[in-house]
């Protein structure tokens, strides 16, 4: 499911291209960029928890920049590594948990927007985001590419940062609440889709066995039924 059009993604990549080149010239390690991006996400989650939604949205928006830069710098500086991919995936889970956890704290402590159901939704969103990553990782361990699903992480980061940065708690907080509900529901749909994908890919396929008959033998349903004589009753 694409939320961001390709022309917007390509334009964004052209804008940050000089930044990536500058980081390559300064020999900044891609893992350092990944760590800084995660720190921005965690900080954004903390700011969300304090109730400063607009500031947290702007801060979280920096994560999208670092998410793109670490991979770009790694490729251009020939520093791509298995550990780098592992670290990036692991810290992404930390970032997702921090952001949704901060929003859960906001709904638990805010005197104006306190909502137990939204706290539950945030907790369900954390579990769902972890499971989307785990199911794909386990599928890849089995040799399967389970990229099926709804919004991927770039779309999730955009939805959790841009609307909040510009609109804050618009419409009495309903914009934020609907975004969280949408991301939680689609995360669980993605989990179900990936489980179903792996099931269908690994389900043993049993070919129907062809029934063979001996020469002159007929199937049971074509055989003539033998007539069995019955005892004559009175009146027959």
Coordinates of C-alpha atoms in Angstrom, one line a residue:
X1 CA 0.0 0.0 0.0
X2 CA 1.6 3.3 -1.2
X3 CA 0.8 6.5 0.7
X4 CA 3.7 8.5 -0.6
X5 CA 3.7 8.9 -4.4
X6 CA 6.9 8.1 -6.3
X7 CA 7.4 11.7 -7.5
X8 CA 7.4 12.9 -3.9
X9 CA 9.9 10.2 -2.9
X10 CA 12.2 10.9 -5.8
X11 CA 12.1 14.7 -5.2
X12 CA 12.9 14.1 -1.5
X13 CA 15.9 12.0 -2.5
X14 CA 17.2 14.7 -4.8
X15 CA 16.9 17.3 -2.0
X16 CA 19.0 15.2 0.5
X17 CA 21.5 14.1 -2.1
X18 CA 24.0 16.9 -1.3
X19 CA 23.7 16.0 2.4
X20 CA 24.5 12.4 1.6
X21 CA 27.5 13.4 -0.4
X22 CA 28.8 15.7 2.4
X23 CA 28.5 12.9 4.9
X24 CA 30.4 10.6 2.6
X25 CA 33.2 13.1 2.2
X26 CA 33.4 13.5 6.0
X27 CA 33.6 9.7 6.3
X28 CA 30.6 9.6 8.7
X29 CA 29.8 5.9 9.4
X30 CA 26.3 4.8 8.4
X31 CA 25.8 3.1 11.8
X32 CA 26.3 6.5 13.4
X33 CA 23.6 8.0 11.3
X34 CA 21.3 5.2 12.2
X35 CA 21.9 5.7 15.9
X36 CA 21.3 9.5 15.6
X37 CA 18.0 8.9 13.8
X38 CA 16.9 6.5 16.5
X39 CA 17.8 9.0 19.2
X40 CA 15.6 11.6 17.3
X41 CA 12.7 9.1 17.3
X42 CA 13.1 8.3 21.0
X43 CA 13.2 12.0 21.8
X44 CA 10.1 12.6 19.7
X45 CA 8.3 9.9 21.7
X46 CA 9.3 11.5 24.9
X47 CA 8.1 14.9 23.7
X48 CA 4.8 13.3 22.7
X49 CA 4.5 11.9 26.2
X50 CA 4.8 15.3 27.7
X51 CA 1.9 16.6 25.5
X52 CA 3.8 18.8 23.1
X53 CA 2.4 17.1 20.0
X54 CA 3.5 19.7 17.4
X55 CA 7.1 19.9 18.6
X56 CA 7.3 16.1 18.8
X57 CA 6.0 15.8 15.2
X58 CA 8.7 18.1 13.9
X59 CA 11.4 16.3 15.9
X60 CA 10.1 12.9 14.7
X61 CA 10.2 14.1 11.1
X62 CA 14.0 14.2 11.3
X63 CA 13.8 10.4 11.6
X64 CA 12.7 10.1 8.0
X65 CA 15.8 12.1 6.9
X66 CA 18.2 9.7 8.8
X67 CA 16.3 6.6 7.7
X68 CA 17.2 7.5 4.1
X69 CA 20.7 8.9 4.7
X70 CA 22.1 5.8 6.5
X71 CA 21.4 3.5 3.6
X72 CA 22.5 6.0 0.9
X73 CA 25.8 6.8 2.7
X74 CA 26.4 3.1 3.2
X75 CA 26.1 2.3 -0.5
X76 CA 28.1 5.3 -1.7
X77 CA 30.9 4.7 0.8
X78 CA 30.9 0.9 0.3
X79 CA 30.2 0.4 3.9
X80 CA 27.1 -1.8 3.6
X81 CA 27.3 -4.7 6.0
X82 CA 25.2 -7.5 7.5
X83 CA 25.7 -6.0 11.0
X84 CA 24.6 -2.6 9.7
X85 CA 21.3 -4.1 8.3
X86 CA 20.8 -5.9 11.6
X87 CA 21.4 -2.8 13.7
X88 CA 19.1 -0.7 11.5
X89 CA 16.3 -3.2 11.9
X90 CA 16.8 -3.5 15.6
X91 CA 16.9 0.2 16.3
X92 CA 13.8 0.7 14.1
X93 CA 11.8 -1.5 16.5
X94 CA 13.2 0.7 19.4
X95 CA 12.0 3.8 17.6
X96 CA 8.5 2.4 16.9
X97 CA 8.1 1.4 20.5
X98 CA 9.3 4.8 21.8
X99 CA 6.9 6.8 19.6
X100 CA 3.8 4.7 20.3
X101 CA 4.8 4.4 23.9
X102 CA 5.1 8.1 24.2
X103 CA 1.6 8.5 22.7
X104 CA 0.3 6.0 25.1
X105 CA 1.7 8.0 28.0
X106 CA 0.1 11.1 26.6
X107 CA -3.3 9.5 26.5
X108 CA -2.8 8.1 30.0
X109 CA -1.7 11.4 31.7
X110 CA -3.2 14.2 29.6
X111 CA -6.0 15.9 31.7
X112 CA -7.8 17.0 28.5
X113 CA -7.3 14.0 26.2
X114 CA -7.0 11.2 28.7
X115 CA -8.5 8.0 27.1
X116 CA -8.1 4.4 28.3
X117 CA -9.2 3.0 25.0
X118 CA -6.5 5.0 23.2
X119 CA -3.9 3.7 25.6
X120 CA -5.0 0.2 24.7
X121 CA -4.8 1.0 21.0
X122 CA -1.3 2.4 21.4
X123 CA -0.2 -0.8 23.2
X124 CA -1.8 -2.9 20.5
X125 CA 0.0 -0.8 17.9
X126 CA 3.4 -1.5 19.6
X127 CA 2.7 -5.2 19.6
X128 CA 1.5 -5.1 16.0
X129 CA 4.6 -3.1 14.8
X130 CA 6.9 -5.6 16.4
X131 CA 5.1 -8.6 14.9
X132 CA 5.2 -7.1 11.4
X133 CA 9.0 -7.0 11.6
X134 CA 9.2 -10.4 13.4
X135 CA 7.0 -12.3 10.8
X136 CA 9.0 -10.9 7.9
X137 CA 12.3 -11.8 9.6
X138 CA 11.1 -15.4 10.4
X139 CA 9.9 -15.7 6.8
X140 CA 13.3 -14.6 5.5
X141 CA 14.9 -17.2 7.7
X142 CA 12.8 -19.8 5.9
X143 CA 13.9 -18.5 2.5
X144 CA 10.7 -16.6 1.8
X145 CA 10.3 -12.9 0.9
X146 CA 7.2 -11.8 2.9
X147 CA 7.0 -8.2 1.9
X148 CA 3.2 -8.3 1.7
X149 CA 1.3 -5.9 3.8
X150 CA 0.0 -2.4 4.2
X151 CA 1.9 0.8 5.1
X152 CA 5.7 0.2 5.5
X153 CA 7.9 2.1 8.0
X154 CA 8.5 5.2 5.9
X155 CA 4.7 5.7 5.6
X156 CA 4.2 5.1 9.3
X157 CA 6.9 7.7 10.2
X158 CA 5.3 10.2 7.9
X159 CA 1.8 9.7 9.3
X160 CA 3.1 9.9 12.9
X161 CA 5.1 13.1 12.3
X162 CA 3.9 15.4 9.5
X163 CA 0.1 15.8 10.4
X164 CA 1.1 16.3 14.1
X165 CA 3.8 18.8 13.2
X166 CA 1.5 21.0 11.2
X167 CA -1.9 20.4 12.9
X168 CA -1.0 19.2 16.4
X169 CA -4.2 18.2 18.2
X170 CA -6.5 19.5 15.5
X171 CA -10.2 18.8 15.7
X172 CA -9.9 18.1 19.5
X173 CA -7.3 15.5 18.9
X174 CA -9.3 13.3 16.5
X175 CA -6.8 13.6 13.7
X176 CA -4.1 12.1 15.9
X177 CA -6.4 9.4 17.3
X178 CA -7.6 8.3 13.8
X179 CA -4.0 8.1 12.6
X180 CA -3.0 5.9 15.5
X181 CA -6.1 3.6 15.0
X182 CA -5.4 3.4 11.3
X183 CA -1.7 2.4 11.9
X184 CA -2.7 -0.2 14.6
X185 CA -5.4 -1.8 12.5
X186 CA -3.2 -2.0 9.3
X187 CA -0.3 -3.4 11.4
X188 CA -2.4 -6.3 12.5
X189 CA -3.8 -6.8 9.0
X190 CA -0.2 -7.0 7.8
X191 CA 0.6 -9.6 10.4
X192 CA -2.3 -11.8 9.3
X193 CA -1.4 -11.3 5.6
X194 CA 2.2 -12.4 6.3
X195 CA 1.2 -15.4 8.4
X196 CA -1.2 -16.5 5.6
X197 CA 1.5 -15.9 3.0
X198 CA 4.0 -18.2 4.8
X199 CA 1.3 -20.8 5.4
X200 CA 0.4 -21.0 1.7
X201 CA 4.0 -21.0 0.7
X202 CA 4.9 -23.8 3.1
X203 CA 1.7 -25.9 3.0
X204 CA 2.5 -29.4 1.6
X205 CA 0.9 -30.0 -1.7
X206 CA -0.5 -33.5 -2.1
X207 CA -1.2 -34.5 -5.7
X208 CA -4.5 -36.4 -6.0
X209 CA -3.7 -40.1 -6.6
X210 CA -5.0 -41.5 -9.8
X211 CA -7.3 -44.6 -9.2
X212 CA -6.4 -47.5 -11.5
X213 CA -8.6 -50.5 -12.2
X214 CA -7.5 -54.0 -13.3
X215 CA -8.4 -55.0 -16.8
X216 CA -12.1 -55.6 -17.1
X217 CA -12.8 -54.2 -13.6
X218 CA -15.4 -51.5 -13.3
X219 CA -15.7 -48.8 -10.8
X220 CA -18.0 -49.6 -7.9
X221 CA -20.6 -47.1 -8.9
X222 CA -20.9 -48.7 -12.4
X223 CA -21.3 -52.2 -11.1
X224 CA -24.8 -53.7 -11.4
X225 CA -26.3 -54.4 -8.0
X226 CA -27.1 -58.0 -7.5
X227 CA -30.7 -58.8 -6.7
X228 CA -31.1 -60.6 -3.4
X229 CA -34.2 -62.9 -3.2
X230 CA -36.5 -61.9 -0.4
X231 CA -38.9 -64.0 1.6
X232 CA -42.4 -64.0 0.2
X233 CA -44.9 -62.3 2.4
X234 CA -48.5 -63.1 2.9
X235 CA -50.4 -61.6 0.0
X236 CA -47.5 -61.8 -2.5

